[in-house]
Amino acid sequence: MKAVLIIGLLLMLTGFYGLMTRRNMIKMVLSVAIAEVGLQMVMITAGFIRGGTAPILTKDITEMASFVDPVPQALVLTAIVIGVAVNALMLVFIIRMYGKKGSLDVRDYTDSKW
């Protein structure tokens, strides 16, 4: 699981690097999505137990220590749904902004006021 943790951290760093260095708004949205995937991988490794089983309670439970914590799994599922919604909203904003100015470069929107 160390490899998955390292890959997750590298994905987060790659996403943040892309967010800081890119000027194209679509590439910035993709960078945010890459960072989200890295964060989800880190959260999955936080709840991993080698040899663990699903926390389904039955009458013949013998050992409680072998259950995997379901909270990180639920958080990752929630993060996936929220991430898809946020990415879709960012893309809708980009489409609207492109329709007004005809550019995807962030520098062209410095004079815009909310």
N, CA, C and O atoms as a MOPAC input file, in Angstrom:
PM7 MOZYME 1SCF
protein

 N      0.81300 1    -1.20300 1     0.00000 1
 C      0.00000 1     0.00000 1     0.00000 1
 C      0.85300 1     1.26200 1     0.00000 1
 O      0.35100 1     2.35500 1    -0.26200 1
 N      2.13400 1     1.11200 1     0.29200 1
 C      2.99200 1     2.29000 1     0.24300 1
 C      3.07200 1     2.84900 1    -1.16600 1
 O      3.15800 1     4.06200 1    -1.35400 1
 N      3.04400 1     1.95900 1    -2.16400 1
 C      3.10600 1     2.41600 1    -3.55300 1
 C      1.86500 1     3.23300 1    -3.90800 1
 O      1.96900 1     4.24700 1    -4.59900 1
 N      0.70500 1     2.80300 1    -3.44500 1
 C     -0.53000 1     3.54100 1    -3.72500 1
 C     -0.50100 1     4.89800 1    -3.04100 1
 O     -0.94400 1     5.89300 1    -3.61400 1
 N      0.01700 1     4.94700 1    -1.82100 1
 C      0.13400 1     6.21400 1    -1.11000 1
 C      1.08400 1     7.15700 1    -1.83700 1
 O      0.78700 1     8.34300 1    -1.98000 1
 N      2.20700 1     6.65300 1    -2.28900 1
 C      3.17600 1     7.49000 1    -3.00700 1
 C      2.58700 1     7.98100 1    -4.32800 1
 O      2.76100 1     9.14300 1    -4.69400 1
 N      1.89000 1     7.09500 1    -5.04100 1
 C      1.26800 1     7.50300 1    -6.30200 1
 C      0.19900 1     8.56600 1    -6.04800 1
 O      0.08200 1     9.52300 1    -6.81300 1
 N     -0.57700 1     8.40300 1    -4.98200 1
 C     -1.58000 1     9.40000 1    -4.63600 1
 C     -0.96600 1    10.75100 1    -4.32400 1
 O     -1.46700 1    11.78200 1    -4.77200 1
 N      0.11600 1    10.75300 1    -3.55900 1
 C      0.78800 1    12.01600 1    -3.24800 1
 C      1.38400 1    12.65200 1    -4.49800 1
 O      1.33100 1    13.87000 1    -4.66400 1
 N      1.95500 1    11.82500 1    -5.38000 1
 C      2.50100 1    12.35900 1    -6.63300 1
 C      1.40200 1    12.94100 1    -7.52000 1
 O      1.60300 1    13.97000 1    -8.16400 1
 N      0.25200 1    12.29000 1    -7.55200 1
 C     -0.86400 1    12.83800 1    -8.32400 1
 C     -1.33800 1    14.16800 1    -7.74700 1
 O     -1.64900 1    15.09600 1    -8.49300 1
 N     -1.39400 1    14.25900 1    -6.41700 1
 C     -1.78300 1    15.52500 1    -5.80200 1
 C     -0.79800 1    16.62800 1    -6.15900 1
 O     -1.20200 1    17.73200 1    -6.52700 1
 N      0.49300 1    16.33200 1    -6.05000 1
 C      1.50300 1    17.33400 1    -6.38000 1
 C      1.45100 1    17.71700 1    -7.85300 1
 O      1.60300 1    18.89000 1    -8.19500 1
 N      1.23500 1    16.73600 1    -8.72700 1
 C      1.13100 1    17.02400 1   -10.15700 1
 C     -0.07200 1    17.91900 1   -10.44200 1
 O      0.02400 1    18.85500 1   -11.23600 1
 N     -1.18700 1    17.63900 1    -9.80500 1
 C     -2.37300 1    18.46800 1    -9.99000 1
 C     -2.16900 1    19.88700 1    -9.50300 1
 O     -2.56300 1    20.83900 1   -10.17700 1
 N     -1.55200 1    20.04000 1    -8.33300 1
 C     -1.30100 1    21.38800 1    -7.81600 1
 C     -0.29300 1    22.13600 1    -8.68100 1
 O     -0.42100 1    23.34400 1    -8.88000 1
 N      0.71000 1    21.42400 1    -9.19700 1
 C      1.68500 1    22.05000 1   -10.08900 1
 C      1.00100 1    22.53200 1   -11.37100 1
 O      1.25400 1    23.64500 1   -11.83300 1
 N      0.14600 1    21.70200 1   -11.93400 1
 C     -0.57800 1    22.09800 1   -13.13600 1
 C     -1.50500 1    23.26500 1   -12.88400 1
 O     -1.67100 1    24.12300 1   -13.75000 1
 N     -2.10900 1    23.31100 1   -11.71600 1
 C     -2.99900 1    24.41900 1   -11.37700 1
 C     -2.23300 1    25.72600 1   -11.25700 1
 O     -2.74500 1    26.78400 1   -11.62200 1
 N     -1.01300 1    25.65700 1   -10.74700 1
 C     -0.21600 1    26.87000 1   -10.55800 1
 C      0.43900 1    27.36200 1   -11.84800 1
 O      0.62400 1    28.56700 1   -12.02100 1
 N      0.78800 1    26.45600 1   -12.74700 1
 C      1.59100 1    26.85500 1   -13.90400 1
 C      0.79500 1    27.02600 1   -15.18900 1
 O      1.29100 1    27.67500 1   -16.11100 1
 N     -0.38700 1    26.49200 1   -15.29700 1
 C     -1.15300 1    26.57900 1   -16.54100 1
 C     -2.00400 1    27.83600 1   -16.56800 1
 O     -2.48800 1    28.29400 1   -15.53300 1
 N     -2.18300 1    28.38900 1   -17.75900 1
 C     -3.01500 1    29.57800 1   -17.93200 1
 C     -4.33100 1    29.24700 1   -18.63700 1
 O     -5.27800 1    30.03200 1   -18.58600 1
 N     -4.39200 1    28.09400 1   -19.29200 1
 C     -5.61200 1    27.65700 1   -19.95400 1
 C     -6.57700 1    27.13500 1   -18.88900 1
 O     -6.21100 1    26.29500 1   -18.06700 1
 N     -7.80700 1    27.63700 1   -18.91200 1
 C     -8.75600 1    27.29000 1   -17.85200 1
 C     -9.16700 1    25.81800 1   -17.89200 1
 O     -9.40900 1    25.22300 1   -16.84200 1
 N     -9.25000 1    25.22700 1   -19.06500 1
 C     -9.61200 1    23.80800 1   -19.14100 1
 C     -8.49100 1    22.95100 1   -18.56000 1
 O     -8.76000 1    21.96200 1   -17.87800 1
 N     -7.25000 1    23.31600 1   -18.82100 1
 C     -6.12700 1    22.58400 1   -18.23200 1
 C     -6.10600 1    22.74900 1   -16.71800 1
 O     -5.68100 1    21.84600 1   -15.99700 1
 N     -6.56000 1    23.89400 1   -16.23900 1
 C     -6.63800 1    24.10000 1   -14.79300 1
 C     -7.70000 1    23.18500 1   -14.17200 1
 O     -7.49000 1    22.63900 1   -13.08900 1
 N     -8.82800 1    23.01800 1   -14.84800 1
 C     -9.87300 1    22.11700 1   -14.35100 1
 C     -9.36000 1    20.68200 1   -14.34100 1
 O     -9.61700 1    19.93900 1   -13.39400 1
 N     -8.63700 1    20.28700 1   -15.38400 1
 C     -8.05700 1    18.94300 1   -15.41400 1
 C     -7.03700 1    18.75600 1   -14.29400 1
 O     -6.93600 1    17.67000 1   -13.72300 1
 N     -6.28700 1    19.79900 1   -13.98000 1
 C     -5.32300 1    19.71700 1   -12.88100 1
 C     -6.02900 1    19.52900 1   -11.54400 1
 O     -5.57000 1    18.76400 1   -10.69600 1
 N     -7.13400 1    20.22200 1   -11.35800 1
 C     -7.91700 1    20.04100 1   -10.12800 1
 C     -8.44100 1    18.60600 1   -10.04700 1
 O     -8.43100 1    18.00300 1    -8.97300 1
 N     -8.89600 1    18.06000 1   -11.16800 1
 C     -9.40100 1    16.68100 1   -11.18000 1
 C     -8.28900 1    15.68400 1   -10.84700 1
 O     -8.53100 1    14.70500 1   -10.14100 1
 N     -7.07800 1    15.92300 1   -11.34600 1
 C     -5.94600 1    15.04100 1   -11.03700 1
 C     -5.61300 1    15.10900 1    -9.55100 1
 O     -5.34500 1    14.08300 1    -8.92700 1
 N     -5.62700 1    16.31300 1    -8.98200 1
 C     -5.35900 1    16.45200 1    -7.54800 1
 C     -6.44200 1    15.75500 1    -6.72000 1
 O     -6.14500 1    15.17600 1    -5.67500 1
 N     -7.69400 1    15.80900 1    -7.18000 1
 C     -8.77800 1    15.12600 1    -6.47000 1
 C     -8.56800 1    13.61700 1    -6.45100 1
 O     -8.77400 1    12.97100 1    -5.42400 1
 N     -8.16100 1    13.05800 1    -7.58000 1
 C     -7.92600 1    11.61100 1    -7.64900 1
 C     -6.79500 1    11.21900 1    -6.69800 1
 O     -6.87900 1    10.19400 1    -6.02100 1
 N     -5.74300 1    12.03000 1    -6.64600 1
 C     -4.64800 1    11.75100 1    -5.71800 1
 C     -5.10800 1    11.78300 1    -4.27600 1
 O     -4.72000 1    10.93000 1    -3.47800 1
 N     -5.93400 1    12.76100 1    -3.93600 1
 C     -6.45300 1    12.84900 1    -2.57200 1
 C     -7.33100 1    11.64800 1    -2.24100 1
 O     -7.28000 1    11.13400 1    -1.12400 1
 N     -8.12400 1    11.20400 1    -3.18900 1
 C     -8.96400 1    10.03400 1    -2.95300 1
 C     -8.12200 1     8.78000 1    -2.74400 1
 O     -8.47200 1     7.93200 1    -1.92400 1
 N     -7.02200 1     8.65300 1    -3.47200 1
 C     -6.13600 1     7.49800 1    -3.27400 1
 C     -5.50200 1     7.52400 1    -1.88900 1
 O     -5.35800 1     6.48400 1    -1.24800 1
 N     -5.12400 1     8.71600 1    -1.42900 1
 C     -4.55000 1     8.83700 1    -0.08600 1
 C     -5.59600 1     8.47700 1     0.96500 1
 O     -5.27700 1     7.81400 1     1.95100 1
 N     -6.83700 1     8.90600 1     0.76600 1
 C     -7.89000 1     8.59100 1     1.72600 1
 C     -8.19900 1     7.09400 1     1.75100 1
 O     -8.49600 1     6.53700 1     2.80800 1
 N     -8.13000 1     6.44900 1     0.59800 1
 C     -8.36900 1     5.00300 1     0.55300 1
 C     -7.28500 1     4.25700 1     1.31900 1
 O     -7.58100 1     3.31400 1     2.05400 1
 N     -6.03700 1     4.66900 1     1.15500 1
 C     -4.95800 1     3.98000 1     1.87100 1
 C     -5.03100 1     4.22700 1     3.37000 1
 O     -4.52900 1     3.42000 1     4.15200 1
 N     -5.64800 1     5.32800 1     3.78200 1
 C     -5.77400 1     5.59500 1     5.21600 1
 C     -6.69700 1     4.58400 1     5.89400 1
 O     -6.50900 1     4.26500 1     7.06800 1
 N     -7.69100 1     4.07700 1     5.16400 1
 C     -8.63000 1     3.13800 1     5.76600 1
 C     -8.35000 1     1.68700 1     5.43900 1
 O     -9.17900 1     0.82100 1     5.71900 1
 N     -7.20400 1     1.40400 1     4.85600 1
 C     -6.89100 1     0.03500 1     4.43400 1
 C     -6.33500 1    -0.78200 1     5.59100 1
 O     -5.48400 1    -0.31100 1     6.34500 1
 N     -6.82600 1    -2.01300 1     5.72400 1
 C     -6.29100 1    -2.98200 1     6.68000 1
 C     -6.05400 1    -4.27100 1     5.90700 1
 O     -6.97900 1    -4.82200 1     5.30900 1
 N     -4.82900 1    -4.74700 1     5.91700 1
 C     -4.50900 1    -5.98100 1     5.19100 1
 C     -5.24600 1    -7.15500 1     5.83500 1
 O     -5.15000 1    -7.37800 1     7.04200 1
 N     -5.97100 1    -7.88700 1     5.02400 1
 C     -6.73300 1    -9.02500 1     5.51700 1
 C     -8.06000 1    -8.64000 1     6.14800 1
 O     -8.74100 1    -9.49400 1     6.71500 1
 N     -8.43700 1    -7.38200 1     6.06200 1
 C     -9.68600 1    -6.92900 1     6.65800 1
 C    -10.89300 1    -7.33800 1     5.83800 1
 O    -10.79000 1    -7.58700 1     4.63600 1
 N    -12.03100 1    -7.40500 1     6.49800 1
 C    -13.27700 1    -7.76900 1     5.82800 1
 C    -14.26600 1    -6.62300 1     5.94200 1
 O    -14.06000 1    -5.67900 1     6.70600 1
 N    -15.33300 1    -6.71600 1     5.17700 1
 C    -16.37700 1    -5.69700 1     5.21700 1
 C    -17.05900 1    -5.71500 1     6.58300 1
 O    -17.25600 1    -6.78900 1     7.15200 1
 N    -17.42000 1    -4.55800 1     7.11700 1
 C    -18.02700 1    -4.50600 1     8.45300 1
 C    -19.51400 1    -4.85800 1     8.42800 1
 O    -20.36700 1    -4.00800 1     8.68500 1
 N    -19.81000 1    -6.10500 1     8.12000 1
 C    -21.18800 1    -6.58700 1     8.12400 1
 C    -21.37100 1    -7.42500 1     9.38800 1
 O    -20.70900 1    -8.44800 1     9.56600 1
 N    -22.26000 1    -6.98900 1    10.25000 1
 C    -22.45200 1    -7.65200 1    11.53800 1
 C    -23.43600 1    -8.80900 1    11.40400 1
 O    -24.55300 1    -8.63900 1    10.91500 1
 N    -23.00900 1    -9.97200 1    11.84000 1
 C    -23.86300 1   -11.16000 1    11.86400 1
 C    -23.81400 1   -11.77600 1    13.25900 1
 O    -23.12800 1   -11.26200 1    14.14300 1
 N    -24.53200 1   -12.86000 1    13.45600 1
 C    -24.57300 1   -13.49000 1    14.77300 1
 C    -23.28600 1   -14.22600 1    15.11500 1
 O    -22.95800 1   -14.37900 1    16.29100 1
 N    -22.56600 1   -14.67800 1    14.12200 1
 C    -21.35400 1   -15.46400 1    14.38700 1
 C    -20.08000 1   -14.62700 1    14.21300 1
 O    -19.12900 1   -15.06500 1    13.56500 1
 N    -20.06900 1   -13.43500 1    14.79000 1
 C    -18.87900 1   -12.58400 1    14.74400 1
 C    -17.84300 1   -13.14900 1    15.71100 1
 O    -18.14600 1   -13.40900 1    16.87600 1
 N    -16.63500 1   -13.33500 1    15.22500 1
 C    -15.58600 1   -13.88000 1    16.08600 1
 C    -14.55300 1   -12.83500 1    16.45600 1
 O    -14.05200 1   -12.83100 1    17.58100 1
 N    -14.23000 1   -11.95800 1    15.53900 1
 C    -13.15000 1   -11.01700 1    15.81200 1
 C    -13.50000 1    -9.65000 1    15.22500 1
 O    -13.76300 1    -9.53600 1    14.02800 1
 N    -13.50300 1    -8.62600 1    16.05600 1
 C    -13.83000 1    -7.27700 1    15.60300 1
 C    -12.62800 1    -6.57200 1    14.98000 1
 O    -12.80100 1    -5.61300 1    14.22800 1
 N    -11.43000 1    -7.02800 1    15.27600 1
 C    -10.23300 1    -6.32700 1    14.80500 1
 C    -10.01300 1    -6.48200 1    13.30700 1
 O     -9.26000 1    -5.70400 1    12.72100 1
 N    -10.64100 1    -7.45400 1    12.67500 1
 C    -10.40100 1    -7.67400 1    11.25300 1
 C    -11.32300 1    -6.85700 1    10.36000 1
 O    -11.24500 1    -6.96400 1     9.13600 1
 N    -12.19500 1    -6.04200 1    10.94800 1
 C    -13.09100 1    -5.22100 1    10.14300 1
 C    -12.37700 1    -3.97600 1     9.63000 1
 O    -11.56200 1    -3.37500 1    10.32900 1
 N    -12.70100 1    -3.60800 1     8.40400 1
 C    -12.17200 1    -2.38500 1     7.80500 1
 C    -13.07800 1    -1.22900 1     8.20600 1
 O    -14.29700 1    -1.38400 1     8.27300 1
 N    -12.48500 1    -0.07500 1     8.47300 1
 C    -13.25200 1     1.11000 1     8.83800 1
 C    -14.03000 1     1.60400 1     7.61400 1
 O    -13.41700 1     1.89100 1     6.58600 1
 N    -15.36600 1     1.71200 1     7.69400 1
 C    -16.14100 1     2.12300 1     6.51800 1
 C    -16.16700 1     3.63300 1     6.28800 1
 O    -16.60300 1     4.07800 1     5.22600 1
 N    -15.71700 1     4.42400 1     7.24300 1
 C    -15.78600 1     5.87700 1     7.11000 1
 C    -14.92500 1     6.39800 1     5.95400 1
 O    -15.42800 1     7.20100 1     5.16800 1
 N    -13.65300 1     5.98700 1     5.80200 1
 C    -12.89500 1     6.47700 1     4.64200 1
 C    -13.51900 1     6.07900 1     3.30500 1
 O    -13.44900 1     6.83900 1     2.33900 1
 N    -14.12500 1     4.89800 1     3.24300 1
 C    -14.77900 1     4.48900 1     2.00400 1
 C    -15.96400 1     5.39700 1     1.68900 1
 O    -16.16100 1     5.79100 1     0.53900 1
 N    -16.74400 1     5.72400 1     2.70000 1
 C    -17.88100 1     6.62000 1     2.49900 1
 C    -17.41200 1     8.02200 1     2.12500 1
 O    -18.02500 1     8.68000 1     1.28500 1
 N    -16.32900 1     8.47700 1     2.74600 1
 C    -15.79600 1     9.79600 1     2.40900 1
 C    -15.29100 1     9.85100 1     0.97200 1
 O    -15.47400 1    10.86000 1     0.29100 1
 N    -14.66400 1     8.78700 1     0.50900 1
 C    -14.16700 1     8.76300 1    -0.87000 1
 C    -15.33400 1     8.77300 1    -1.85100 1
 O    -15.28600 1     9.48600 1    -2.85400 1
 N    -16.37100 1     8.00200 1    -1.58000 1
 C    -17.54300 1     8.02500 1    -2.46200 1
 C    -18.17800 1     9.40900 1    -2.50200 1
 O    -18.56700 1     9.88700 1    -3.56800 1
 N    -18.28300 1    10.04900 1    -1.34800 1
 C    -18.82300 1    11.40100 1    -1.29400 1
 C    -17.92000 1    12.37600 1    -2.03400 1
 O    -18.41000 1    13.25800 1    -2.73800 1
 N    -16.60700 1    12.22800 1    -1.88400 1
 C    -15.66600 1    13.11400 1    -2.57300 1
 C    -15.74300 1    12.94200 1    -4.08500 1
 O    -15.58500 1    13.91300 1    -4.82400 1
 N    -15.98100 1    11.72700 1    -4.55200 1
 C    -16.11500 1    11.50200 1    -5.99400 1
 C    -17.33900 1    12.23700 1    -6.53400 1
 O    -17.25900 1    12.90500 1    -7.56500 1
 N    -18.46200 1    12.11900 1    -5.84700 1
 C    -19.69000 1    12.77600 1    -6.29700 1
 C    -19.52500 1    14.29300 1    -6.27600 1
 O    -19.90400 1    14.97200 1    -7.23100 1
 N    -18.96600 1    14.82300 1    -5.20000 1
 C    -18.76700 1    16.26600 1    -5.10200 1
 C    -17.76500 1    16.73800 1    -6.14900 1
 O    -17.94700 1    17.80200 1    -6.74100 1
 N    -16.71100 1    15.96200 1    -6.38500 1
 C    -15.71200 1    16.33100 1    -7.38600 1
 C    -16.29100 1    16.40200 1    -8.78400 1
 O    -15.96400 1    17.31300 1    -9.54500 1
 N    -17.14900 1    15.45000 1    -9.13300 1
 C    -17.78500 1    15.48000 1   -10.45400 1
 C    -18.66600 1    16.71800 1   -10.58800 1
 O    -18.66100 1    17.37300 1   -11.63000 1
 N    -19.41900 1    17.03900 1    -9.54300 1
 C    -20.29600 1    18.21000 1    -9.58900 1
 C    -19.49200 1    19.50500 1    -9.69600 1
 O    -19.85400 1    20.39500 1   -10.46600 1
 N    -18.41600 1    19.61700 1    -8.93700 1
 C    -17.59300 1    20.83200 1    -8.97500 1
 C    -16.91400 1    20.98000 1   -10.33000 1
 O    -16.85600 1    22.08200 1   -10.87500 1
 N    -16.40200 1    19.88900 1   -10.87900 1
 C    -15.76500 1    19.95700 1   -12.19600 1
 C    -16.77000 1    20.35000 1   -13.27500 1
 O    -16.44600 1    21.13800 1   -14.16400 1
 N    -17.98000 1    19.81100 1   -13.20500 1
 C    -19.01300 1    20.18000 1   -14.17400 1
 C    -19.36600 1    21.65500 1   -14.05300 1
 O    -19.54100 1    22.33600 1   -15.06400 1
 N    -19.47200 1    22.15400 1   -12.82800 1
 C    -19.78400 1    23.56600 1   -12.62200 1
 C    -18.66400 1    24.46000 1   -13.14200 1
 O    -18.92900 1    25.49400 1   -13.75300 1
 N    -17.41000 1    24.06700 1   -12.90200 1
 C    -16.29100 1    24.86000 1   -13.42100 1
 C    -16.29600 1    24.87900 1   -14.94500 1
 O    -16.02200 1    25.91600 1   -15.54900 1
 N    -16.60200 1    23.75600 1   -15.56900 1
 C    -16.64400 1    23.72000 1   -17.03300 1
 C    -17.78300 1    24.57200 1   -17.58800 1
 O    -17.62900 1    25.19500 1   -18.63800 1
 N    -18.91800 1    24.60600 1   -16.90000 1
 C    -20.01900 1    25.47600 1   -17.32800 1
 C    -19.60200 1    26.93900 1   -17.22900 1
 O    -19.89600 1    27.72400 1   -18.13100 1
 N    -18.92500 1    27.31700 1   -16.15500 1
 C    -18.43400 1    28.69300 1   -16.03400 1
 C    -17.44700 1    29.02700 1   -17.14500 1
 O    -17.47700 1    30.12700 1   -17.69600 1
 N    -16.58200 1    28.08800 1   -17.47300 1
 C    -15.59800 1    28.32000 1   -18.53400 1
 C    -16.29900 1    28.50600 1   -19.87500 1
 O    -15.91100 1    29.37200 1   -20.65900 1
 N    -17.32300 1    27.70800 1   -20.14700 1
 C    -18.06300 1    27.85500 1   -21.40500 1
 C    -18.72800 1    29.22000 1   -21.47500 1
 O    -18.70900 1    29.87000 1   -22.52000 1
 N    -19.31500 1    29.65700 1   -20.37000 1
 C    -19.95200 1    30.98700 1   -20.34500 1
 C    -18.92800 1    32.09600 1   -20.52700 1
 O    -19.17600 1    33.05700 1   -21.25600 1
 N    -17.78300 1    31.97200 1   -19.87400 1
 C    -16.74400 1    32.99900 1   -20.00200 1
 C    -16.17100 1    33.01200 1   -21.41700 1
 O    -15.88300 1    34.07900 1   -21.95700 1
 N    -16.00400 1    31.84300 1   -22.01600 1
 C    -15.50000 1    31.77200 1   -23.38600 1
 C    -16.49600 1    32.40000 1   -24.35900 1
 O    -16.09600 1    33.02400 1   -25.34300 1
 N    -17.77100 1    32.24000 1   -24.09100 1
 C    -18.78900 1    32.85500 1   -24.93900 1
 C    -18.75500 1    34.37200 1   -24.88300 1
 O    -19.09600 1    35.03400 1   -25.86300 1
 N    -18.35100 1    34.93000 1   -23.75100 1
 C    -18.29300 1    36.39300 1   -23.62100 1
 C    -17.04200 1    36.99200 1   -24.24900 1
 O    -17.13000 1    38.00400 1   -24.94400 1
 N    -15.87300 1    36.38600 1   -24.01800 1
 C    -14.61300 1    36.97800 1   -24.47600 1
 C    -13.92400 1    36.19500 1   -25.57800 1
 O    -13.06500 1    36.74400 1   -26.26800 1
 N    -14.27000 1    34.94500 1   -25.76300 1
 C    -13.64900 1    34.15000 1   -26.81500 1
 C    -12.22800 1    33.71700 1   -26.50800 1
 O    -11.43900 1    33.48700 1   -27.42400 1
 N    -11.89200 1    33.60300 1   -25.22600 1
 C    -10.54300 1    33.20800 1   -24.84000 1
 C    -10.60600 1    32.27700 1   -23.63600 1
 O    -11.48900 1    32.39400 1   -22.78700 1
 N     -9.65000 1    31.34800 1   -23.57900 1
 C     -9.53500 1    30.45000 1   -22.43200 1
 C     -8.36500 1    30.81600 1   -21.53300 1
 O     -8.10700 1    30.12500 1   -20.54700 1
 N     -7.65700 1    31.88400 1   -21.85400 1
 C     -6.48800 1    32.30100 1   -21.08600 1
 C     -6.93900 1    33.10900 1   -19.86900 1
 O     -7.75200 1    34.02600 1   -19.98700 1
 N     -6.40900 1    32.76200 1   -18.71600 1
 C     -6.79200 1    33.42500 1   -17.47000 1
 C     -6.39300 1    34.90000 1   -17.48600 1
 O     -7.07900 1    35.73500 1   -16.89600 1
 N     -5.30300 1    35.21800 1   -18.14800 1
 C     -4.81600 1    36.60400 1   -18.16500 1
 C     -5.77700 1    37.55100 1   -18.87400 1
 O     -5.73000 1    38.75900 1   -18.64100 1
 N     -6.63500 1    37.03500 1   -19.72400 1
 C     -7.58500 1    37.89500 1   -20.43600 1
 C     -8.76600 1    38.31400 1   -19.57100 1
 O     -9.57400 1    39.14300 1   -19.99000 1
 N     -8.87400 1    37.76300 1   -18.39000 1
 C    -10.00800 1    38.05300 1   -17.51600 1
 C     -9.61000 1    38.85500 1   -16.27900 1
 O    -10.33200 1    38.84800 1   -15.28200 1
 N     -8.48200 1    39.53800 1   -16.33000 1
 C     -8.05300 1    40.31800 1   -15.16200 1
 C     -8.91600 1    41.55200 1   -14.95900 1
 O     -9.00800 1    42.05100 1   -13.83700 1
 N     -9.54500 1    42.05600 1   -15.99900 1
 C    -10.37800 1    43.25100 1   -15.86300 1
 C    -11.83100 1    42.91700 1   -15.53700 1
 O    -12.64200 1    43.82500 1   -15.35400 1
 N    -12.17000 1    41.64300 1   -15.46200 1
 C    -13.54900 1    41.23700 1   -15.17500 1
 C    -13.89100 1    41.51700 1   -13.72000 1
 O    -13.07800 1    41.31200 1   -12.81900 1
 N    -15.11000 1    41.98900 1   -13.51500 1
 C    -15.59300 1    42.26200 1   -12.16400 1
 C    -16.79900 1    41.37600 1   -11.91400 1
 O    -17.59200 1    41.12400 1   -12.82200 1
 N    -16.93400 1    40.91200 1   -10.70700 1
 C    -18.07000 1    40.07400 1   -10.35900 1
 C    -19.16400 1    40.98900 1    -9.91900 1
 O    -20.25000 1    40.52800 1    -9.56600 1

